Coordinates of C-alpha atoms and ligand atoms in Angstrom, one line a residue:
Chain A
M262 CA 26.1 -5.3 -40.6
L263 CA 27.3 -8.5 -38.8
T264 CA 31.0 -9.0 -38.8
L265 CA 32.4 -12.4 -39.9
F266 CA 33.3 -13.2 -36.3
F267 CA 29.9 -12.4 -35.0
R268 CA 28.2 -14.4 -37.8
F269 CA 30.4 -17.3 -36.9
A270 CA 29.3 -17.2 -33.2
L271 CA 25.7 -16.7 -34.2
R272 CA 25.6 -19.7 -36.5
N273 CA 27.3 -21.9 -34.0
T274 CA 24.5 -20.9 -31.6
L275 CA 21.9 -22.0 -34.2
R276 CA 23.8 -25.1 -35.1
H277 CA 21.8 -27.6 -33.1
R278 CA 18.3 -26.2 -33.5
L279 CA 16.6 -28.5 -31.1
R280 CA 19.2 -28.3 -28.4
S281 CA 19.4 -24.5 -28.7
L282 CA 15.6 -24.2 -28.6
L283 CA 15.3 -26.4 -25.5
T284 CA 18.0 -24.5 -23.7
L285 CA 16.4 -21.2 -24.8
A286 CA 13.1 -22.4 -23.4
G287 CA 14.8 -23.3 -20.1
L288 CA 16.4 -19.9 -20.0
I289 CA 13.1 -18.1 -20.6
V290 CA 11.2 -20.2 -18.0
A291 CA 14.0 -19.7 -15.4
I292 CA 14.5 -16.0 -15.9
L293 CA 10.7 -15.5 -16.0
A294 CA 10.3 -17.4 -12.8
F295 CA 13.1 -15.4 -11.2
G296 CA 11.3 -12.1 -12.2
L297 CA 7.9 -13.3 -10.9
L298 CA 9.4 -14.5 -7.6
Q299 CA 11.3 -11.2 -7.2
T300 CA 8.0 -9.4 -8.0
I301 CA 6.2 -11.3 -5.2
I302 CA 9.0 -10.3 -2.8
S303 CA 8.7 -6.6 -3.8
A304 CA 4.9 -6.9 -3.5
W305 CA 5.4 -8.2 -0.1
Y306 CA 7.4 -5.2 0.8
A307 CA 5.1 -2.8 -1.0
G308 CA 3.7 -1.4 2.3
V309 CA 7.3 -0.8 3.5
N310 CA 8.3 0.8 0.3
A311 CA 5.3 3.0 0.1
A312 CA 5.8 4.2 3.7
S313 CA 6.5 7.9 4.0
P314 CA 9.6 8.9 6.0
N315 CA 7.8 11.7 7.7
R316 CA 5.0 9.7 9.2
L317 CA 5.3 8.1 12.6
I318 CA 3.0 5.5 14.2
S319 CA 2.3 5.2 17.9
R320 CA 0.8 2.1 19.2
N321 CA 0.4 0.4 22.6
A322 CA 3.8 -0.8 23.7
I323 CA 2.5 -4.2 24.9
S324 CA 1.1 -5.2 21.5
L325 CA -0.8 -4.0 18.5
T326 CA -3.9 -5.7 19.8
F327 CA -4.0 -3.4 22.8
P328 CA -5.6 0.0 22.2
L329 CA -4.6 3.5 23.4
P330 CA -7.0 6.0 25.0
L331 CA -8.6 8.7 22.8
A332 CA -7.4 11.2 25.4
Y333 CA -3.8 10.7 24.2
A334 CA -4.7 12.7 21.1
E335 CA -4.4 16.1 22.7
R336 CA -1.2 15.2 24.6
I337 CA 0.5 13.9 21.5
R338 CA -0.6 16.9 19.5
A339 CA 1.0 19.1 22.2
Q340 CA 4.4 17.5 21.6
E341 CA 7.0 19.6 19.7
G342 CA 7.6 18.6 16.1
I343 CA 4.2 17.2 15.1
E344 CA 2.4 18.9 12.3
R345 CA -0.7 16.7 12.0
L346 CA -2.3 13.9 13.9
S347 CA -4.9 11.3 13.0
W348 CA -5.8 7.9 14.2
A349 CA -7.3 4.6 13.0
N350 CA -8.7 1.3 14.2
W351 CA -8.4 -2.0 12.4
F352 CA -12.0 -3.0 11.8
G353 CA -11.6 -6.4 10.1
G354 CA -15.0 -6.4 8.5
V355 CA -16.2 -9.2 6.3
Y356 CA -18.1 -8.4 3.1
I357 CA -20.6 -11.2 2.4
D358 CA -18.0 -13.9 2.6
E359 CA -14.7 -14.4 4.3
S360 CA -13.0 -15.0 1.0
N361 CA -13.7 -11.4 -0.1
F362 CA -10.9 -10.2 2.1
F363 CA -9.8 -6.6 2.1
P364 CA -8.4 -4.4 4.8
S365 CA -11.0 -2.1 6.5
F366 CA -10.2 0.7 8.9
A367 CA -12.1 3.2 11.0
V368 CA -10.2 6.5 10.6
D369 CA -10.6 10.0 12.0
A370 CA -12.3 11.4 8.9
P371 CA -11.4 15.1 9.2
S372 CA -7.7 14.5 9.5
Y373 CA -6.9 11.2 7.9
F374 CA -6.5 12.0 4.2
A375 CA -4.4 15.1 4.9
L376 CA -1.8 12.7 6.2
Y377 CA -2.0 10.5 3.2
P378 CA -1.5 12.7 0.1
E379 CA -0.8 9.5 -1.9
F380 CA -4.5 8.7 -1.6
V381 CA -5.9 11.0 -4.2
L382 CA -9.6 11.9 -3.4
P383 CA -11.6 14.6 -5.2
A384 CA -12.4 17.5 -2.7
E385 CA -16.2 17.1 -3.1
Q386 CA -16.0 13.4 -2.3
Q387 CA -13.9 14.1 0.7
A388 CA -16.5 16.7 1.9
A389 CA -19.3 14.2 1.2
F390 CA -17.4 11.6 3.2
I391 CA -17.0 13.8 6.2
R392 CA -20.7 14.9 6.1
D393 CA -22.1 11.4 6.1
R394 CA -21.6 9.6 9.4
R395 CA -22.0 6.2 7.6
G396 CA -19.8 7.3 4.7
A397 CA -16.9 5.3 3.4
V398 CA -14.0 5.9 1.1
V399 CA -12.7 2.9 -0.9
G400 CA -9.7 2.2 -3.1
A401 CA -10.3 2.2 -6.9
K402 CA -9.2 -1.4 -7.3
L403 CA -11.5 -2.5 -4.5
A404 CA -14.4 -0.6 -6.0
K405 CA -13.7 -2.2 -9.4
R406 CA -13.4 -5.6 -7.9
F407 CA -16.9 -5.5 -6.4
G408 CA -18.5 -3.0 -8.8
W409 CA -19.1 -0.4 -6.2
E410 CA -20.0 3.2 -7.2
V411 CA -20.4 6.3 -5.2
G412 CA -23.8 6.1 -3.4
D413 CA -23.8 2.3 -3.1
V414 CA -24.5 0.8 0.3
V415 CA -21.9 -1.8 1.5
P416 CA -22.8 -4.0 4.4
L417 CA -19.9 -5.3 6.5
R418 CA -20.0 -7.9 9.3
G419 CA -17.9 -7.0 12.2
T420 CA -15.4 -9.5 13.6
I421 CA -13.7 -7.5 16.3
Y422 CA -16.7 -5.2 16.7
P423 CA -19.8 -7.4 16.5
G424 CA -22.9 -6.6 14.5
N425 CA -23.8 -5.7 10.9
W426 CA -22.6 -2.3 9.7
D427 CA -23.9 -0.6 6.7
F428 CA -21.8 2.0 4.9
V429 CA -22.4 4.3 2.0
V430 CA -19.6 4.7 -0.5
R431 CA -19.0 8.5 -0.6
G432 CA -15.6 8.5 -2.3
I433 CA -13.2 6.4 -4.4
Y434 CA -9.5 7.2 -4.1
H435 CA -6.8 6.6 -6.6
G436 CA -3.2 5.9 -5.9
R437 CA -0.7 8.7 -6.6
D438 CA 2.1 6.2 -7.2
A439 CA 2.2 2.7 -8.7
S440 CA 3.1 1.5 -5.2
T441 CA 0.0 2.9 -3.6
D442 CA -2.4 0.4 -2.2
E443 CA -5.8 0.9 -3.9
N444 CA -7.4 -2.0 -2.1
Q445 CA -8.4 -0.5 1.3
F446 CA -11.7 0.5 2.9
F447 CA -12.0 3.5 5.2
F448 CA -15.0 4.7 7.2
Q449 CA -15.6 7.2 10.0
W450 CA -14.0 6.5 13.4
D451 CA -16.8 8.6 15.0
Y452 CA -19.4 6.3 13.7
L453 CA -17.7 3.3 15.1
N454 CA -17.2 5.0 18.5
E455 CA -20.8 6.2 18.6
R456 CA -22.2 2.7 18.2
L457 CA -19.7 1.2 20.7
R458 CA -20.7 3.8 23.3
N459 CA -24.3 2.5 23.0
T460 CA -23.6 -1.2 22.7
L461 CA -20.1 -1.9 24.2
P462 CA -19.2 1.1 26.3
G463 CA -16.0 -0.6 27.5
M464 CA -14.6 -0.6 23.9
S465 CA -15.4 3.0 23.2
N466 CA -12.9 5.9 23.1
Q467 CA -10.2 3.5 22.3
V468 CA -7.7 4.1 19.4
G469 CA -5.8 1.4 17.6
I470 CA -2.9 3.5 16.4
Y471 CA -2.1 7.2 16.2
L472 CA -0.7 8.5 13.0
L473 CA 1.8 11.4 13.4
Q474 CA 3.1 13.6 10.7
L475 CA 6.4 15.2 11.4
A476 CA 6.8 19.0 11.0
P477 CA 9.4 19.8 8.3
G478 CA 12.9 19.4 9.4
Q479 CA 12.0 17.3 12.4
N480 CA 13.9 14.2 13.3
A481 CA 11.9 11.0 13.6
A482 CA 13.9 9.5 16.4
G483 CA 13.8 12.6 18.6
V484 CA 10.0 13.0 18.3
S485 CA 9.5 9.2 18.9
V486 CA 11.5 9.4 22.1
R487 CA 9.6 12.5 23.3
V488 CA 6.2 11.0 22.6
D489 CA 7.0 7.7 24.4
A490 CA 8.5 9.6 27.3
E491 CA 5.3 11.5 27.7
F492 CA 3.4 8.2 28.4
R493 CA 6.1 6.4 30.4
N494 CA 4.7 4.8 33.5
S495 CA 1.1 5.5 32.5
L496 CA -1.4 2.7 32.2
A497 CA -0.9 2.4 28.4
E498 CA 2.7 3.1 27.4
T499 CA 3.3 3.9 23.8
L500 CA 5.8 2.6 21.2
T501 CA 6.4 5.1 18.5
E502 CA 8.3 4.3 15.3
T503 CA 8.5 5.3 11.7
E504 CA 5.7 4.0 9.4
K505 CA 8.4 2.1 7.5
A506 CA 9.5 0.3 10.7
F507 CA 5.9 -0.3 11.6
Q508 CA 5.2 -1.9 8.2
M509 CA 8.5 -3.8 8.4
S510 CA 7.3 -5.5 11.7
F511 CA 4.4 -7.1 9.7
V512 CA 6.7 -8.3 7.0
A513 CA 9.2 -9.6 9.6
M514 CA 6.6 -12.0 10.9
T515 CA 6.6 -13.6 7.4
G516 CA 10.3 -13.1 6.9
A517 CA 11.1 -16.8 6.7
I518 CA 8.7 -17.2 3.7
V519 CA 10.2 -14.2 2.0
S520 CA 13.7 -15.6 2.5
A521 CA 12.5 -19.0 1.1
I522 CA 11.1 -17.3 -2.0
E523 CA 14.2 -15.3 -2.4
I524 CA 16.4 -18.4 -2.1
V525 CA 14.2 -20.3 -4.6
S526 CA 14.5 -17.5 -7.1
Y527 CA 18.3 -17.7 -7.0
V528 CA 18.4 -21.5 -7.0
V529 CA 16.3 -21.4 -10.3
I530 CA 19.1 -19.2 -11.8
L531 CA 21.8 -21.6 -10.5
I532 CA 20.0 -24.6 -12.1
I533 CA 19.7 -23.0 -15.5
M534 CA 23.3 -21.9 -15.2
A535 CA 24.3 -25.6 -14.8
V536 CA 22.1 -26.6 -17.7
M537 CA 23.5 -23.9 -19.9
A538 CA 27.1 -24.8 -18.9
N539 CA 26.4 -28.4 -19.9
T540 CA 25.0 -27.3 -23.2
M541 CA 28.1 -25.1 -23.9
A542 CA 30.4 -27.9 -22.7
M543 CA 28.8 -30.3 -25.1
A544 CA 29.0 -27.8 -28.0
A545 CA 32.6 -27.0 -27.3
R546 CA 33.6 -30.6 -27.1
E547 CA 32.1 -31.4 -30.4
R548 CA 34.0 -28.5 -31.9
S549 CA 37.4 -29.4 -30.6
R550 CA 38.6 -30.1 -34.1
E551 CA 37.4 -26.7 -35.3
Y552 CA 39.0 -24.8 -32.5
A553 CA 42.3 -26.7 -33.1
T554 CA 42.0 -25.7 -36.8
L555 CA 41.5 -22.1 -35.9
K556 CA 44.5 -22.2 -33.6
A557 CA 46.6 -23.8 -36.4
L558 CA 45.5 -21.0 -38.7
G559 CA 47.0 -18.6 -36.1
F560 CA 44.0 -17.5 -34.1
P561 CA 45.2 -16.7 -30.5
P562 CA 43.7 -18.5 -27.6
H563 CA 41.7 -15.5 -26.4
G564 CA 40.1 -15.3 -29.9
I565 CA 38.8 -18.8 -29.5
G566 CA 37.7 -18.0 -25.9
M567 CA 35.7 -15.1 -27.3
L568 CA 34.0 -17.3 -29.8
V569 CA 32.8 -19.6 -27.1
L570 CA 31.7 -16.7 -24.9
A571 CA 29.9 -14.9 -27.8
E572 CA 28.0 -18.1 -28.6
S573 CA 27.0 -18.6 -24.9
L574 CA 26.1 -14.9 -24.5
L575 CA 23.9 -14.8 -27.6
L576 CA 21.8 -17.7 -26.3
A577 CA 21.6 -16.4 -22.8
L578 CA 20.8 -12.8 -23.8
A579 CA 18.2 -13.9 -26.3
G580 CA 16.5 -16.0 -23.5
G581 CA 16.9 -13.0 -21.1
A582 CA 15.4 -10.5 -23.6
I583 CA 12.3 -12.7 -24.2
A584 CA 11.9 -13.4 -20.5
V585 CA 12.1 -9.7 -19.6
A586 CA 9.6 -8.9 -22.3
L587 CA 7.2 -11.6 -21.1
T588 CA 7.4 -10.7 -17.4
P589 CA 5.2 -7.6 -17.1
P590 CA 2.3 -9.1 -19.1
L591 CA 2.4 -12.3 -17.2
A592 CA 2.7 -10.5 -13.9
S593 CA -0.4 -8.4 -14.7
A594 CA -2.3 -11.5 -15.7
I595 CA -1.4 -13.1 -12.4
S596 CA -2.0 -9.9 -10.4
H597 CA -5.7 -10.3 -10.8
Q598 CA -5.6 -13.6 -9.1
L599 CA -3.4 -12.3 -6.3
E600 CA -5.1 -8.9 -5.7
Q601 CA -6.4 -9.9 -2.3
F602 CA -2.9 -10.9 -1.0
F603 CA -0.8 -8.4 -2.9
P604 CA -2.6 -5.1 -3.5
V605 CA 0.4 -3.8 -5.4
F606 CA 1.8 -6.4 -7.8
A607 CA 3.9 -4.7 -10.5
V608 CA 7.2 -5.7 -12.0
Q609 CA 9.8 -3.1 -10.9
T610 CA 12.4 -1.7 -13.1
V611 CA 15.1 -3.0 -10.8
T612 CA 13.6 -6.5 -11.1
M613 CA 14.0 -6.4 -14.9
Q614 CA 17.5 -5.1 -14.5
H615 CA 18.3 -8.0 -12.3
Q616 CA 16.8 -10.4 -14.9
A617 CA 19.0 -8.9 -17.5
L618 CA 22.0 -9.2 -15.2
A619 CA 21.1 -12.8 -14.4
A620 CA 21.0 -13.6 -18.2
L621 CA 24.4 -11.9 -18.6
G622 CA 25.8 -13.9 -15.6
I623 CA 24.4 -17.2 -17.0
G624 CA 26.0 -16.5 -20.4
C625 CA 29.4 -15.7 -18.9
V626 CA 29.5 -18.4 -16.2
A627 CA 28.3 -21.1 -18.6
A628 CA 31.1 -20.2 -21.0
I629 CA 34.0 -20.2 -18.6
L630 CA 34.9 -23.8 -18.5
P631 CA 34.2 -24.6 -22.2
A632 CA 36.1 -21.5 -23.2
L633 CA 39.1 -22.4 -21.1
R634 CA 39.1 -25.9 -22.5
A635 CA 38.9 -24.6 -26.0
M636 CA 41.7 -22.1 -25.4
R637 CA 44.0 -24.7 -23.9
I638 CA 43.4 -27.4 -26.5
R639 CA 46.6 -28.7 -28.1
I640 CA 46.4 -28.3 -31.8
T641 CA 47.8 -31.8 -32.6
D642 CA 45.3 -33.4 -30.2
G643 CA 42.4 -31.4 -31.4
L644 CA 43.1 -32.1 -35.1
R645 CA 43.1 -35.8 -34.3
A646 CA 39.7 -35.6 -32.6
I647 CA 36.8 -37.2 -34.4
A648 CA 34.3 -34.6 -35.3
Chain B
M83 CA 73.3 -19.9 -53.0
T84 CA 69.9 -18.8 -51.6
P85 CA 69.3 -19.6 -48.0
P86 CA 67.0 -22.6 -47.5
C87 CA 63.4 -22.0 -46.9
V88 CA 63.2 -24.6 -44.2
S89 CA 66.2 -25.9 -42.3
L90 CA 65.9 -28.8 -39.8
Q91 CA 68.9 -29.1 -37.5
H92 CA 69.3 -32.3 -35.5
V93 CA 65.6 -32.5 -34.8
S94 CA 64.4 -35.2 -32.4
K95 CA 60.9 -35.9 -31.1
H96 CA 59.7 -38.4 -28.6
Y97 CA 56.5 -38.8 -26.6
E98 CA 56.3 -39.8 -23.0
R99 CA 53.8 -42.5 -22.4
G100 CA 53.3 -43.8 -18.8
G101 CA 56.9 -43.1 -17.9
Q102 CA 58.1 -44.7 -21.2
R103 CA 59.9 -42.8 -23.8
L104 CA 58.6 -43.3 -27.2
P105 CA 61.0 -42.0 -29.9
V106 CA 59.3 -40.9 -33.1
L107 CA 61.9 -38.8 -34.9
S108 CA 65.6 -39.0 -34.2
D109 CA 68.2 -36.5 -35.4
I110 CA 66.5 -35.3 -38.5
H111 CA 68.7 -33.0 -40.4
F112 CA 67.8 -31.5 -43.8
D113 CA 67.0 -28.4 -45.8
I114 CA 64.2 -27.5 -48.1
Q115 CA 65.0 -25.0 -50.8
P116 CA 62.6 -22.1 -51.7
G117 CA 60.3 -23.2 -54.5
D118 CA 60.7 -26.8 -53.7
Y119 CA 57.8 -29.2 -53.7
L120 CA 58.7 -32.1 -51.4
A121 CA 56.7 -35.3 -51.0
L122 CA 57.2 -37.1 -47.7
M123 CA 56.5 -40.8 -47.9
G124 CA 56.7 -43.7 -45.5
P125 CA 54.7 -46.4 -43.7
S126 CA 52.0 -45.6 -41.3
G127 CA 53.3 -44.5 -37.9
S128 CA 56.7 -43.6 -39.2
G129 CA 56.3 -40.0 -38.0
K130 CA 55.4 -38.1 -41.2
S131 CA 52.6 -36.1 -39.7
T132 CA 54.8 -35.4 -36.6
L133 CA 57.5 -34.1 -38.8
L134 CA 55.1 -31.9 -40.8
N135 CA 53.6 -30.6 -37.6
L136 CA 57.0 -29.5 -36.3
I137 CA 57.8 -27.7 -39.5
A138 CA 54.4 -26.0 -39.5
G139 CA 54.9 -24.9 -35.9
I140 CA 51.9 -26.7 -34.4
D141 CA 54.1 -29.0 -32.4
Q142 CA 57.4 -28.6 -30.6
P143 CA 60.5 -30.7 -31.1
S144 CA 62.2 -32.4 -28.1
S145 CA 65.5 -31.1 -29.3
G146 CA 67.1 -29.5 -32.3
A147 CA 66.3 -26.3 -34.2
I148 CA 63.8 -25.7 -37.0
V149 CA 64.5 -22.5 -38.9
V150 CA 61.8 -21.4 -41.3
G151 CA 62.4 -18.2 -43.3
G152 CA 65.2 -17.2 -40.9
T153 CA 63.2 -17.8 -37.6
D154 CA 64.0 -20.6 -35.2
I155 CA 60.4 -21.5 -34.4
A156 CA 61.4 -23.9 -31.6
T157 CA 62.3 -20.9 -29.5
L158 CA 59.0 -19.0 -30.1
G159 CA 56.3 -18.8 -27.3
E160 CA 52.7 -19.8 -28.0
R161 CA 51.5 -16.4 -28.9
A162 CA 54.4 -15.5 -31.2
L163 CA 54.2 -18.9 -32.8
A164 CA 50.5 -18.3 -33.6
D165 CA 51.3 -15.0 -35.3
W166 CA 54.1 -16.7 -37.1
R167 CA 51.9 -19.4 -38.4
A168 CA 49.3 -16.9 -39.5
A169 CA 51.9 -15.1 -41.6
N170 CA 54.0 -18.0 -42.9
I171 CA 52.1 -21.2 -43.1
G172 CA 49.2 -22.4 -45.3
F173 CA 47.6 -25.6 -44.0
I174 CA 45.9 -28.2 -46.1
F175 CA 44.5 -31.2 -44.2
Q176 CA 43.4 -34.6 -45.2
F177 CA 39.8 -33.9 -43.9
Y178 CA 39.7 -30.3 -45.1
N179 CA 38.8 -28.9 -41.7
L180 CA 36.6 -26.2 -43.0
M181 CA 34.2 -24.5 -40.6
P182 CA 30.8 -26.1 -41.3
V183 CA 28.8 -23.0 -40.4
L184 CA 30.7 -20.7 -42.8
N185 CA 30.2 -20.7 -46.5
A186 CA 33.1 -21.0 -49.0
L187 CA 33.8 -17.3 -49.2
E188 CA 33.7 -16.9 -45.4
N189 CA 35.9 -19.9 -44.8
V190 CA 38.5 -18.4 -47.1
E191 CA 38.2 -14.9 -45.6
L192 CA 38.6 -16.3 -42.1
P193 CA 42.5 -16.2 -41.8
L194 CA 42.4 -12.6 -43.1
L195 CA 40.7 -11.6 -39.9
L196 CA 44.2 -11.9 -38.4
T197 CA 45.7 -9.4 -40.9
G198 CA 45.3 -5.6 -41.0
L199 CA 43.2 -5.8 -44.1
N200 CA 39.8 -4.0 -44.2
R201 CA 36.5 -5.7 -45.2
R202 CA 36.7 -4.9 -48.8
Q203 CA 40.3 -5.9 -49.2
R204 CA 39.6 -9.2 -47.4
R205 CA 36.7 -9.9 -49.6
E206 CA 38.7 -9.1 -52.8
R207 CA 41.5 -11.4 -51.7
A208 CA 39.2 -14.2 -50.8
L209 CA 37.4 -13.9 -54.1
F210 CA 40.7 -14.0 -55.9
A211 CA 41.9 -17.1 -54.0
L212 CA 38.6 -18.9 -54.8
E213 CA 38.9 -17.9 -58.4
L214 CA 42.4 -19.4 -58.5
V215 CA 41.1 -22.8 -57.3
G216 CA 38.2 -22.5 -59.8
L217 CA 35.3 -22.1 -57.3
S218 CA 34.0 -18.7 -58.2
D219 CA 30.6 -20.2 -58.8
R220 CA 30.4 -21.8 -55.3
L221 CA 31.0 -18.8 -53.0
Q222 CA 27.8 -19.1 -51.0
H223 CA 27.9 -22.9 -50.7
Y224 CA 28.5 -24.4 -47.2
P225 CA 31.0 -27.3 -46.8
S226 CA 28.1 -29.7 -46.6
E227 CA 26.9 -28.6 -50.0
L228 CA 30.3 -29.2 -51.6
S229 CA 32.0 -32.4 -52.8
G230 CA 35.1 -33.6 -51.1
G231 CA 37.3 -32.3 -54.0
Q232 CA 35.5 -28.9 -53.9
Q233 CA 36.0 -28.7 -50.1
Q234 CA 39.7 -29.4 -50.5
R235 CA 39.9 -26.7 -53.1
V236 CA 38.2 -24.3 -50.7
A237 CA 40.8 -25.4 -48.1
I238 CA 43.6 -24.7 -50.6
A239 CA 42.2 -21.2 -51.2
R240 CA 42.1 -20.7 -47.5
A241 CA 45.7 -21.8 -47.2
I242 CA 47.0 -19.5 -49.9
V243 CA 44.8 -16.4 -49.2
S244 CA 47.2 -14.8 -46.8
D245 CA 50.1 -15.5 -49.2
P246 CA 52.3 -17.7 -46.8
T247 CA 55.9 -18.7 -47.4
L248 CA 55.2 -22.4 -47.0
L249 CA 52.2 -24.7 -47.8
V250 CA 52.0 -27.9 -45.7
A251 CA 49.7 -30.6 -46.8
D252 CA 49.0 -33.8 -44.8
E253 CA 47.6 -36.4 -47.2
P254 CA 45.6 -33.9 -49.2
T255 CA 44.3 -36.5 -51.5
G256 CA 43.9 -39.2 -48.9
D257 CA 40.1 -38.8 -48.6
L258 CA 39.4 -38.2 -52.3
D259 CA 38.6 -40.3 -55.3
R260 CA 41.1 -40.6 -58.1
K261 CA 39.7 -37.8 -60.3
S262 CA 39.3 -35.3 -57.5
G263 CA 42.7 -36.2 -56.2
E264 CA 44.3 -35.5 -59.5
E265 CA 42.6 -32.1 -59.7
I266 CA 44.1 -31.3 -56.3
L267 CA 47.5 -32.4 -57.3
T268 CA 47.4 -30.3 -60.5
L269 CA 46.4 -27.4 -58.4
L270 CA 49.3 -27.8 -56.0
E271 CA 51.7 -28.3 -59.0
R272 CA 50.4 -25.0 -60.5
L273 CA 50.8 -23.2 -57.2
N274 CA 54.4 -24.4 -57.0
R275 CA 55.3 -23.8 -60.6
D276 CA 53.4 -20.6 -61.4
A277 CA 53.1 -18.9 -58.0
G278 CA 56.5 -20.2 -56.7
K279 CA 55.0 -21.6 -53.5
T280 CA 57.2 -24.0 -51.4
I281 CA 55.2 -27.1 -50.6
I282 CA 55.7 -30.0 -48.3
M283 CA 53.2 -32.8 -48.7
V284 CA 52.8 -36.0 -46.8
T285 CA 51.4 -38.7 -48.9
H286 CA 50.9 -42.5 -49.2
D287 CA 50.0 -42.2 -52.8
Q288 CA 52.8 -42.8 -55.4
K289 CA 50.9 -40.8 -58.0
A290 CA 51.0 -37.8 -55.7
A291 CA 54.7 -38.3 -55.0
D292 CA 55.3 -38.4 -58.7
A293 CA 53.8 -35.0 -59.0
A294 CA 56.3 -33.5 -56.6
R295 CA 59.7 -32.2 -57.5
S296 CA 61.5 -34.3 -54.8
V297 CA 60.7 -37.1 -52.5
R298 CA 62.0 -38.3 -49.1
H299 CA 61.1 -41.5 -47.3
L300 CA 60.7 -41.6 -43.6
E301 CA 61.2 -45.0 -41.9
K302 CA 61.5 -45.7 -38.2
G303 CA 62.1 -42.0 -37.5
E304 CA 64.9 -41.7 -40.0
L305 CA 64.9 -39.9 -43.3
S306 CA 66.2 -41.3 -46.6
A307 CA 68.3 -39.3 -49.1
L308 CA 66.6 -36.8 -51.3
E309 CA 65.3 -38.1 -54.6
V310 CA 64.9 -35.4 -57.1
R311 CA 62.6 -35.9 -60.1
A312 CA 63.4 -34.9 -63.6
Ligands
ATP753 N1 50.2 -37.4 -28.9 C1 50.9 -38.6 -29.1 N2 51.2 -39.3 -28.0 C2 51.9 -40.5 -28.1 N3 52.3 -41.0 -29.3 C3 52.0 -40.3 -30.4 C4 51.3 -39.1 -30.4 N4 51.2 -38.6 -31.6 C5 51.8 -39.5 -32.4 N5 52.3 -40.5 -31.7 C6 53.0 -41.7 -32.2 O1 54.0 -41.2 -33.1 C7 54.2 -42.1 -34.2 C8 54.1 -41.3 -35.5 O2 52.8 -40.8 -35.7 P1 52.5 -39.9 -37.0 O3 51.1 -39.5 -36.8 O4 53.5 -38.9 -37.2 O5 52.6 -41.1 -38.1 P2 52.3 -41.0 -39.7 O6 53.6 -41.3 -40.3 O7 51.7 -39.7 -40.0 O8 51.3 -42.1 -39.9 P3 50.1 -42.2 -40.9 O9 50.6 -42.4 -42.2 O10 49.2 -43.3 -40.4 O11 49.3 -40.9 -40.8 C9 53.1 -43.1 -34.0 O12 53.7 -44.3 -33.5 C10 52.2 -42.5 -33.1 O13 51.6 -43.6 -32.3
MG754 MG1 49.9 -39.0 -40.6

């Protein structure tokens, strides 16, 4: 049951249908935009967030574009505190056309998936992958995008490693978590290396990055220091860091864009706050006479302030609720368009919480000045005001 | 002798306008007895509304004391004054000042939100007040769906619903046609005669003044002697 006071505020909100509807539409668009922009930012950081704290990555200290010798594998494995080791090379293959972009890697087949439990692959597919030298494992989203099934032949054109490469899909992995990237393409590092030995011997036996899994209870910093010390003053020095830090270094390159998006998302909220404050100020000004009457009847100033606040909050929270409800369906509609750029594009709970918080903030901030004005109105002045 | 309901003691009021002192009321000194029905008359700008506002506690005098029901309201702070108004004063305005988004019943119930009454008691009292003014058949009507006279009757119901000591009315018939105005005057008379309400009414209308028990004229900030009707 609505109390009289609440009904009063609610009907004030609905008083100017058109004005309230336009403000509501503005609120919905703004809070929706805020949610989608925040989702883009979290999609940007998806790799960072999905990174496991007990995986380290060793790369050439000069730059990621310089490889490390295959011979390092045994020496890294010999270090204390490392449970598993694998390695991978960025392949950068093109499928039919450049626009069909997806990340492709040559990985050490026997060890790779043991390091990545979040890539869920049926055991028999894993076995089939290892058996077939030209075998490939692809993410479920990627397979769906191109209609690939197990057994299909997928030709890729090499960009770093020249030539045409034919692979046979032997497995399709699913993500264990919502944040798992299901858009990647893996094939056997041995196959890559074998062909290079024959065609470009200078490029063979070279590893892009080593993937290290820490033994339980091991400290990431300590192991990193030990590994890097092992190769100090050698021809290719290593730089070892956590997977999170490694992913972060990619995001950092685009940090300015992310910051810009973040700023825009907050500016949108500030703008609607100003619009909403204007709506409330107009409404409160028109009601000077009513507020003065309420005061004359004995309503205390804070009661009048609450009435203005309640009116503002009703509008803001209604807009917020609609926007929050619309965000996930809209995001999933957009995600199909953005799949190549953002393998993981899902609205996070924390984003929706921030949307709700933004709505609350808008409602409160917009009400402050009009509420103060209504509270301070002098009864005799207010009663003289022309309604 | 019963103590006066309202006692104004050397009340003056002036406004400051651009450094200039604009006197409105000077040294007003008079009592209103309980159960009186006083009409305040006088030319426009003579300070009738100002005087009424002082008595009703929505404006403060520049000097002097205003004692209503034993309380000197000139000494009360804003919050205490608001509580005092809620308990002691019933307002009737020229332009009704009903809340447009509330229906008749809700408008009348509104002042009772400031009392300790529960929902059911509030509703019962509001229904009773509306019955007194003869609007039991218009409970769900909004102000825009009522005639001026009906709106003023709702306003009167709102003024009496919390059973205040004093009713103050500033030109209650000023915006009404003759017939509706007469209905309102009859209603005020009945409230005074049957319910014993003390009423102070500002009016320009001689007919309205004739309905009151006593009349005072205000001219250039000064009050005439009391005229008591038969
Ligand atoms: N807030 C104010 N500031 C300055 N002067 C004011 C203010 N309020 C009222 N006055 C002046 O005080 C005088 C008395 O005003 P008041 O409203 O009491 O007159 P009134 O007798 O009720 O007139 P009317 O019959 O037209 O309603 C007027 O000259 C008015 O200009
Ligand atoms: Mg007046």
